[in-house]
Amino acid sequence: MKALLYRRSIPRYLLSAFFSAVQRRRFHHLVTPLALEEVAFKPARPGWSTLRTRLCGICGSDVNLLKGAESMLLEPYASLPMVLGHEILADVEAAPSGNGPAPGVRVVVEPVLDCSVRELPPCPACARGDYNLCERFLDGALPPGSVLGFNAAASGGMAPLTAAHPGKLLPVPENVSDEDAILTDSMASAMQPVLENFPEPGQSVLVIGAGILGQHTVRCLRALGFAGRIVLAARHPFQADLGRQGGADEILRKATRQELARAFQGRFLPTTMGGGNIEGGVDVVFDCVASPRTLEDSLVTLRARGRYVMIGTAGTLKNTDFSSLWFRQLTVTGTAMYATAPWNGERVRTYQLCLDLLASGSYPTAGLFSGAYPLAEWKKAFQAAFDKSGSGSMKLAFAPRI
C-alpha cells in the first residue's frame, strides 16, 4: 500500500529547518525526509484491530517535524522510519474475537502508546489515569514512541490501512459526521488542559492563538459551562470570525500590551527600554502558540497568582523575561496529549467526553474542518497546512480512499 513514510536523515532534517526559517509559510518537499512510498501493512502486535482509514488529520506536531522544529530533547520518544498520522478516523476492518469494536464499526483512535498498549504493568502515572504521562514510552512490546505515527512499528493513519490496540478505539456516534469526528483529537488536546486548569467562577481567561487549538479551547470552556470573560488573540480575520462564533467575548487582532491591559482592566506601565508591564490583568492564560513573545506577554498580563497553561508545543524559547513569574508568584504548567481528567467529582476519559459533546449538537463545529486531500496530493496538503493564512485553513486531513 502507499503511505506517507518519514525516514531518518539528519542532513534533510537540518535543511528543512534552514529553509523553513527562511520561508516559514512554504513546505520544502524537496528536502524533507518524507515521501509517498510503497510499504507493507502489518499490525504492530498480535491482537490489534486492523483499521481502514477514512480520514487522518494533519497535526501541528506533524508540521513541526517537517519544519525541523521539533525539540531535540524529544528525539528518544520516536522511532524511525514511521508512517505519519495520529489523528485517525477509521472503520474496523478486522478485530480480535470479543475484544473491542466489531468489524464495520466507525471509530476514532486514541493514539497514546502507554503501558497497557506496551503490554507492561502500569507505571505510577498510568495507574493514576495519567497515561499521557506514561514513564515507559521507551519500553515493552513496542519500539520507542509516545503515539501512533511516531513509532516504527505502530504505523499512523496517513495510509489506507493501520492498526491499533482495541482498548484505544472509541466508536463514533451515528449522528456525528466524519468531518466532525476527525476533530476529536485536536479537541481533546484542548479539553485536557481546560479540564485540568478550569477557571474559577468570576475569573477571566486569555486564549492566545486562534488556530484549531485556540478555537477548541474557547469552545471547550463554554461547553463545560464557563461563563466568565474570554478574550481571544487572533491574527487573521477568518480566525477572529470563528472565535466569535465559538464564544469569545472579545477578539484582539493586535495583542499589544496596551491592548491586553485594556481588555482586562489592567494598568499599562511603560518601561524605558520598550515592551512595558501590566499591573492587574487576567486570571488564566491558555497559550496555544508558545513562542517567546506569547510566553512573555502571558506572564506580563497575568495578575498576581495567575496561571499560565502552555498548550502549543515549544522547544527552545530564547530571550524571554521571566521576572513576572517570581514577582507575581505565578503558576506555569504545560499539557501533553490527553488521558483522563477530573470533572464534576469524577474521573472522565477526555476523548470520550469530546465525542459526547460532538454528539450532543451543542458544540459549534462550523468552519473548523477545512477539507481533505488524497495521499497523492500530500505536497499540496502540507503546503496548505504550512500557510494557514494563505489557505484559510483550520483542520486539514488526508482521505486515503480518494
C-alpha positions as a printed NumPy array, in Angstrom:
array([[  0.   ,   0.   ,   0.   ],
       [  1.033,   3.637,  -0.479],
       [  1.773,   5.539,   2.719],
       [  3.495,   8.748,   3.829],
       [  6.74 ,   7.464,   5.309],
       [  9.176,   9.621,   7.254],
       [ 12.772,   8.357,   7.248],
       [ 15.776,   9.263,   9.366],
       [ 18.018,  11.8  ,   7.622],
       [ 19.906,  14.336,   9.69 ],
       [ 21.035,  16.337,   6.625],
       [ 17.46 ,  16.575,   5.3  ],
       [ 16.116,  17.466,   8.753],
       [ 18.642,  20.296,   9.064],
       [ 17.883,  21.501,   5.545],
       [ 14.171,  21.526,   6.403],
       [ 14.921,  23.632,   9.467],
       [ 17.07 ,  26.061,   7.465],
       [ 14.629,  26.6  ,   4.612],
       [ 11.622,  26.804,   6.962],
       [ 13.384,  29.535,   8.938],
       [ 13.92 ,  31.464,   5.703],
       [ 10.445,  30.821,   4.266],
       [  8.157,  29.956,   7.168],
       [  5.   ,  29.528,   5.095],
       [  6.433,  27.265,   2.417],
       [  6.615,  23.478,   2.558],
       [ 10.009,  22.47 ,   1.187],
       [  9.123,  18.99 ,  -0.027],
       [ 12.363,  18.592,  -1.993],
       [ 14.453,  18.445,   1.183],
       [ 12.081,  16.87 ,   3.704],
       [ 12.713,  13.17 ,   4.516],
       [  9.036,  12.405,   3.817],
       [  7.751,  10.584,   0.745],
       [  4.761,   8.633,  -0.51 ],
       [  6.159,   5.113,  -0.623],
       [  5.029,   1.532,  -1.044],
       [  5.019,  -0.133,   2.38 ],
       [  3.836,  -3.483,   3.69 ],
       [  0.967,  -3.421,   6.168],
       [  1.308,  -5.394,   9.383],
       [ -0.328,  -4.796,  12.791],
       [  2.257,  -3.803,  15.376],
       [  1.188,  -6.55 ,  17.8  ],
       [ -0.953,  -9.703,  17.796],
       [ -4.479,  -8.946,  18.925],
       [ -4.587,  -5.456,  17.481],
       [ -7.531,  -4.361,  15.335],
       [ -6.972,  -3.664,  11.652],
       [ -8.432,  -0.329,  10.556],
       [ -9.302,   1.097,   7.148],
       [ -8.655,   4.822,   7.325],
       [-11.434,   7.254,   6.488],
       [ -9.616,  10.457,   7.469],
       [ -6.296,  11.285,   9.11 ],
       [ -5.831,  14.817,  10.408],
       [ -2.672,  16.861,   9.942],
       [ -1.457,  17.874,  13.4  ],
       [  0.802,  20.738,  14.411],
       [  3.334,  18.149,  15.585],
       [  3.468,  16.751,  12.021],
       [  4.065,  20.247,  10.676],
       [  6.762,  20.976,  13.27 ],
       [  8.542,  17.756,  12.33 ],
       [  8.551,  18.714,   8.658],
       [  9.793,  22.19 ,   9.552],
       [ 12.701,  20.737,  11.505],
       [ 11.325,  22.45 ,  14.602],
       [ 10.834,  19.535,  16.996],
       [ 12.623,  19.635,  20.349],
       [ 15.888,  17.712,  20.31 ],
       [ 15.074,  16.505,  23.828],
       [ 12.122,  14.537,  22.434],
       [ 14.196,  12.539,  19.94 ],
       [ 14.175,   9.379,  22.134],
       [ 10.355,   9.352,  22.065],
       [ 10.066,   8.397,  18.396],
       [ 11.414,   5.561,  16.25 ],
       [ 12.075,   5.564,  12.54 ],
       [ 11.112,   5.007,   9.784],
       [  7.487,   5.814,  10.597],
       [  4.192,   6.24 ,   8.765],
       [  2.885,   9.587,   9.984],
       [ -0.561,  10.433,  11.324],
       [ -2.105,  10.052,  14.784],
       [ -5.474,  11.826,  14.272],
       [ -7.338,   8.826,  12.913],
       [-10.95 ,   8.169,  11.916],
       [-11.41 ,   4.674,  10.511],
       [-13.632,   1.647,  10.026],
       [-12.704,  -1.54 ,  11.849],
       [-11.617,  -3.997,   9.164],
       [-10.755,  -6.918,  11.424],
       [-10.918,  -7.311,  15.189],
       [ -9.794,  -9.911,  17.721],
       [-12.71 , -12.036,  18.842],
       [-14.643, -10.488,  21.709],
       [-12.221,  -7.603,  22.176],
       [-13.007,  -4.051,  21.132],
       [-15.381,  -2.729,  18.471],
       [-16.509,  -5.228,  15.841],
       [-15.693,  -5.093,  12.118],
       [-17.653,  -2.375,  10.335],
       [-17.794,  -0.027,  13.324],
       [-16.61 ,   3.531,  12.716],
       [-14.064,   4.556,  15.342],
       [-11.614,   7.225,  16.381],
       [ -8.251,   6.139,  17.733],
       [ -6.836,   7.454,  20.988],
       [ -3.204,   7.118,  19.868],
       [ -1.253,   7.147,  23.163],
       [  1.151,   4.178,  23.389],
       [  1.126,   3.746,  27.173],
       [  1.825,   0.783,  29.458],
       [ -1.401,  -1.026,  28.602],
       [ -0.575,  -0.929,  24.883],
       [  3.055,  -1.898,  25.509],
       [  1.915,  -4.976,  27.486],
       [  3.508,  -3.725,  30.707],
       [  2.228,  -3.406,  34.268],
       [  1.005,   0.159,  34.832],
       [  3.627,   2.685,  35.838],
       [  2.619,   5.176,  38.579],
       [  1.304,   7.677,  36.019],
       [ -0.767,   5.085,  34.14 ],
       [ -2.136,   3.737,  37.43 ],
       [ -3.453,   7.229,  38.217],
       [ -5.115,   7.517,  34.81 ],
       [ -2.428,   9.942,  33.611],
       [ -1.337,   7.645,  30.791],
       [ -0.407,  10.658,  28.672],
       [  2.495,  10.965,  31.142],
       [  3.466,   7.289,  30.929],
       [  7.006,   6.607,  32.184],
       [  7.572,   3.679,  29.795],
       [  7.166,   5.103,  26.309],
       [ 10.557,   3.562,  25.517],
       [  9.888,   0.057,  26.848],
       [  7.793,  -3.054,  26.432],
       [  6.453,  -4.732,  23.311],
       [  6.802,  -1.692,  21.017],
       [  9.722,   0.424,  19.836],
       [ 10.141,   3.861,  21.451],
       [  7.386,   6.331,  20.696],
       [  4.593,   8.029,  22.615],
       [  1.865,   7.937,  19.951],
       [  0.834,   6.113,  16.794],
       [  2.508,   7.715,  13.825],
       [  5.715,   8.473,  15.707],
       [  6.616,   4.821,  16.048],
       [  8.421,   2.44 ,  13.696],
       [  6.016,  -0.453,  14.396],
       [  2.754,   1.319,  15.309],
       [  2.031,   2.989,  11.982],
       [ -0.03 ,   6.129,  11.643],
       [ -3.128,   6.9  ,   9.617],
       [ -1.59 ,   8.542,   6.546],
       [ -2.136,   5.24 ,   4.782],
       [ -5.153,   3.184,   3.616],
       [ -4.688,   0.668,   6.452],
       [ -3.417,   0.976,  10.003],
       [ -3.88 ,  -0.908,  13.271],
       [ -4.458,  -0.079,  16.915],
       [ -4.922,  -1.687,  20.294],
       [ -8.654,  -2.476,  20.78 ],
       [ -8.671,  -0.554,  24.062],
       [ -7.775,   2.623,  22.191],
       [-10.758,   2.505,  19.823],
       [-13.834,   4.597,  20.589],
       [-16.985,   4.1  ,  18.488],
       [-18.263,   7.263,  16.828],
       [-21.966,   8.034,  17.419],
       [-24.066,   7.742,  14.267],
       [-25.134,  11.388,  14.347],
       [-21.517,  12.64 ,  14.29 ],
       [-20.292,  13.268,  10.754],
       [-16.827,  12.282,   9.56 ],
       [-15.961,  15.982,   9.317],
       [-16.8  ,  16.465,  12.991],
       [-15.367,  13.162,  14.192],
       [-11.901,  13.987,  12.834],
       [-11.88 ,  16.993,  15.174],
       [-11.839,  14.699,  18.224],
       [ -8.071,  14.569,  18.618],
       [ -7.432,  18.309,  18.374],
       [-10.46 ,  18.927,  20.587],
       [ -9.099,  16.519,  23.206],
       [ -5.724,  18.278,  23.083],
       [ -7.52 ,  21.448,  24.213],
       [-10.012,  19.722,  26.506],
       [ -7.304,  18.087,  28.646],
       [ -5.701,  21.386,  29.76 ],
       [ -9.114,  23.009,  30.148],
       [-10.262,  20.22 ,  32.478],
       [ -7.03 ,  20.324,  34.472],
       [ -6.944,  24.129,  34.719],
       [-10.607,  25.105,  34.712],
       [-11.03 ,  28.736,  35.806],
       [-12.999,  29.623,  38.908],
       [-16.366,  31.408,  38.618],
       [-15.83 ,  35.09 ,  38.002],
       [-12.293,  34.702,  36.701],
       [-11.135,  35.937,  33.292],
       [ -9.338,  33.998,  30.534],
       [ -6.991,  34.938,  27.731],
       [ -6.563,  32.475,  24.847],
       [ -3.557,  33.295,  22.664],
       [ -3.678,  31.845,  19.171],
       [ -6.838,  31.25 ,  17.152],
       [ -5.822,  28.216,  15.147],
       [ -7.562,  24.911,  15.762],
       [ -6.287,  24.579,  19.355],
       [ -7.338,  28.111,  20.288],
       [-10.766,  27.622,  18.71 ],
       [-11.273,  24.394,  20.645],
       [-10.075,  25.98 ,  23.89 ],
       [-12.726,  28.691,  23.682],
       [-15.4  ,  26.169,  22.769],
       [-14.401,  23.671,  25.474],
       [-14.574,  26.368,  28.149],
       [-18.061,  27.375,  27.032],
       [-19.247,  23.776,  26.556],
       [-18.264,  22.961,  30.143],
       [-20.162,  25.958,  31.48 ],
       [-17.574,  28.672,  31.971],
       [-19.484,  31.973,  31.948],
       [-16.6  ,  34.343,  32.644],
       [-14.876,  36.686,  30.234],
       [-12.843,  35.11 ,  27.402],
       [-10.559,  37.234,  25.234],
       [ -9.047,  35.598,  22.141],
       [ -5.92 ,  36.871,  20.4  ],
       [ -6.407,  36.106,  16.694],
       [ -4.075,  37.011,  13.843],
       [ -6.345,  36.535,  10.814],
       [ -9.91 ,  37.736,  10.097],
       [-11.277,  34.238,   9.426],
       [ -9.876,  33.101,  12.786],
       [-11.489,  36.074,  14.513],
       [-14.895,  35.268,  12.992],
       [-14.684,  31.64 ,  14.122],
       [-13.593,  32.752,  17.596],
       [-16.703,  34.899,  17.981],
       [-18.878,  32.002,  16.848],
       [-17.179,  29.789,  19.443],
       [-17.976,  32.068,  22.362],
       [-15.146,  34.596,  22.775],
       [-16.29 ,  37.879,  24.294],
       [-13.598,  39.96 ,  22.631],
       [-11.107,  39.44 ,  19.82 ],
       [ -7.711,  41.124,  19.835],
       [ -6.242,  41.308,  16.331],
       [ -3.126,  43.124,  17.543],
       [ -2.491,  41.898,  21.064],
       [ -0.141,  44.678,  22.159],
       [  0.458,  45.048,  25.867],
       [ -1.578,  48.244,  25.857],
       [ -4.485,  46.301,  24.321],
       [ -4.031,  43.418,  26.748],
       [ -4.108,  45.825,  29.707],
       [ -7.273,  47.494,  28.388],
       [ -9.027,  44.169,  27.707],
       [ -8.666,  43.096,  31.349],
       [ -8.951,  46.492,  33.054],
       [ -5.279,  46.406,  33.966],
       [ -2.842,  49.296,  34.127],
       [ -0.19 ,  49.581,  31.433],
       [  3.217,  50.561,  32.828],
       [  5.671,  51.937,  30.236],
       [  9.293,  50.849,  30.574],
       [ 12.297,  52.822,  29.369],
       [ 13.659,  50.158,  27.014],
       [ 10.285,  49.334,  25.489],
       [  7.87 ,  46.449,  25.99 ],
       [  6.066,  47.68 ,  29.046],
       [  4.493,  45.94 ,  32.025],
       [  0.917,  45.462,  33.222],
       [ -0.443,  45.856,  36.749],
       [ -3.543,  43.758,  37.311],
       [ -4.737,  41.704,  34.362],
       [ -6.071,  38.251,  33.584],
       [ -6.511,  35.199,  35.824],
       [ -5.722,  32.364,  33.401],
       [ -3.861,  32.271,  30.075],
       [ -4.086,  29.368,  27.643],
       [ -1.172,  29.868,  25.237],
       [ -1.849,  27.949,  22.025],
       [  1.186,  29.403,  20.231],
       [  4.044,  29.069,  22.758],
       [  6.542,  31.477,  21.205],
       [  8.983,  33.701,  23.108],
       [  6.648,  36.656,  22.607],
       [  3.437,  34.899,  23.656],
       [  5.101,  33.419,  26.741],
       [  6.462,  36.757,  27.911],
       [  3.239,  38.632,  27.078],
       [  1.304,  35.999,  29.015],
       [  3.458,  36.32 ,  32.119],
       [  3.217,  40.115,  31.991],
       [ -0.571,  40.071,  31.526],
       [ -1.336,  37.677,  34.39 ],
       [ -2.41 ,  39.166,  37.692],
       [ -0.752,  38.034,  40.932],
       [ -1.057,  34.265,  41.474],
       [ -2.408,  33.837,  37.956],
       [ -1.981,  30.657,  35.935],
       [ -0.215,  30.153,  32.602],
       [ -1.015,  26.992,  30.6  ],
       [  1.167,  26.12 ,  27.609],
       [ -0.946,  24.257,  25.05 ],
       [  1.14 ,  24.982,  21.98 ],
       [  4.255,  22.837,  21.835],
       [  7.507,  24.736,  22.268],
       [ 11.141,  23.752,  22.268],
       [ 13.744,  26.442,  22.896],
       [ 12.306,  29.858,  23.85 ],
       [ 15.059,  32.455,  23.662],
       [ 15.292,  35.917,  25.251],
       [ 12.202,  35.59 ,  27.439],
       [ 11.959,  37.751,  30.571],
       [ 10.711,  35.562,  33.435],
       [ 10.701,  38.229,  36.149],
       [  6.884,  38.249,  36.313],
       [  6.995,  34.578,  37.311],
       [  8.596,  35.278,  40.679],
       [  7.442,  38.882,  41.106],
       [  3.762,  37.898,  40.913],
       [  4.085,  34.296,  42.145],
       [  2.575,  32.808,  39.011],
       [  1.829,  29.168,  38.284],
       [  3.211,  27.855,  34.997],
       [  2.19 ,  24.462,  33.626],
       [  2.136,  22.541,  30.377],
       [ -0.067,  19.874,  28.87 ],
       [  0.642,  16.687,  26.934],
       [ -1.876,  14.946,  24.713],
       [ -4.903,  13.561,  26.634],
       [ -5.865,  10.829,  29.067],
       [ -8.356,  11.097,  31.913],
       [ -9.064,  14.195,  33.98 ],
       [-11.187,  15.277,  36.952],
       [-14.605,  16.685,  36.138],
       [-17.748,  17.067,  38.26 ],
       [-16.289,  14.963,  41.05 ],
       [-15.241,  12.013,  38.918],
       [-12.5  ,  10.967,  36.532],
       [-13.559,  11.204,  32.881],
       [-11.86 ,   9.967,  29.72 ],
       [-11.101,  13.104,  27.746],
       [-11.526,  11.514,  24.314],
       [-14.934,  10.129,  25.258],
       [-16.086,  13.452,  26.704],
       [-15.204,  15.115,  23.405],
       [-17.161,  12.541,  21.41 ],
       [-20.147,  13.001,  23.728],
       [-20.076,  16.779,  23.246],
       [-19.817,  16.421,  19.477],
       [-22.795,  14.062,  19.536],
       [-24.836,  16.435,  21.702],
       [-25.107,  19.006,  18.923],
       [-24.265,  21.802,  21.365],
       [-20.604,  22.099,  20.364],
       [-20.19 ,  24.551,  17.444],
       [-18.049,  22.964,  14.719],
       [-18.959,  25.005,  11.632],
       [-15.813,  26.167,   9.875],
       [-13.364,  24.061,  11.883],
       [-12.849,  21.343,   9.257],
       [-11.243,  22.791,   6.135],
       [-11.113,  19.798,   3.812],
       [ -9.343,  16.569,   2.907],
       [ -6.724,  15.619,   0.342],
       [ -5.885,  12.287,  -1.288],
       [ -2.49 ,  10.929,  -0.288],
       [ -1.222,  11.605,  -3.804],
       [ -1.648,  15.331,  -3.128],
       [  0.451,  15.289,   0.046],
       [  2.663,  18.17 ,  -1.089],
       [ -0.366,  20.374,  -1.685],
       [ -1.896,  19.361,   1.651],
       [  1.176,  20.193,   3.701],
       [  1.647,  23.464,   1.829],
       [ -1.876,  24.46 ,   2.919],
       [ -1.032,  23.438,   6.49 ],
       [  2.205,  25.459,   6.423],
       [  0.47 ,  28.581,   5.079],
       [ -2.729,  28.782,   7.08 ],
       [ -3.22 ,  32.473,   6.349],
       [ -2.974,  31.893,   2.612],
       [ -5.146,  28.773,   2.598],
       [ -7.57 ,  29.992,   5.278],
       [ -7.427,  26.532,   6.81 ],
       [ -8.151,  25.194,  10.269],
       [ -8.139,  21.391,  10.411],
       [ -6.913,  19.644,   7.279],
       [ -6.856,  15.901,   6.72 ],
       [ -5.911,  13.136,   4.334],
       [ -8.573,  10.863,   2.878],
       [ -6.692,   7.744,   1.729],
       [ -9.775,   6.336,  -0.011],
       [ -9.974,   9.208,  -2.505]])
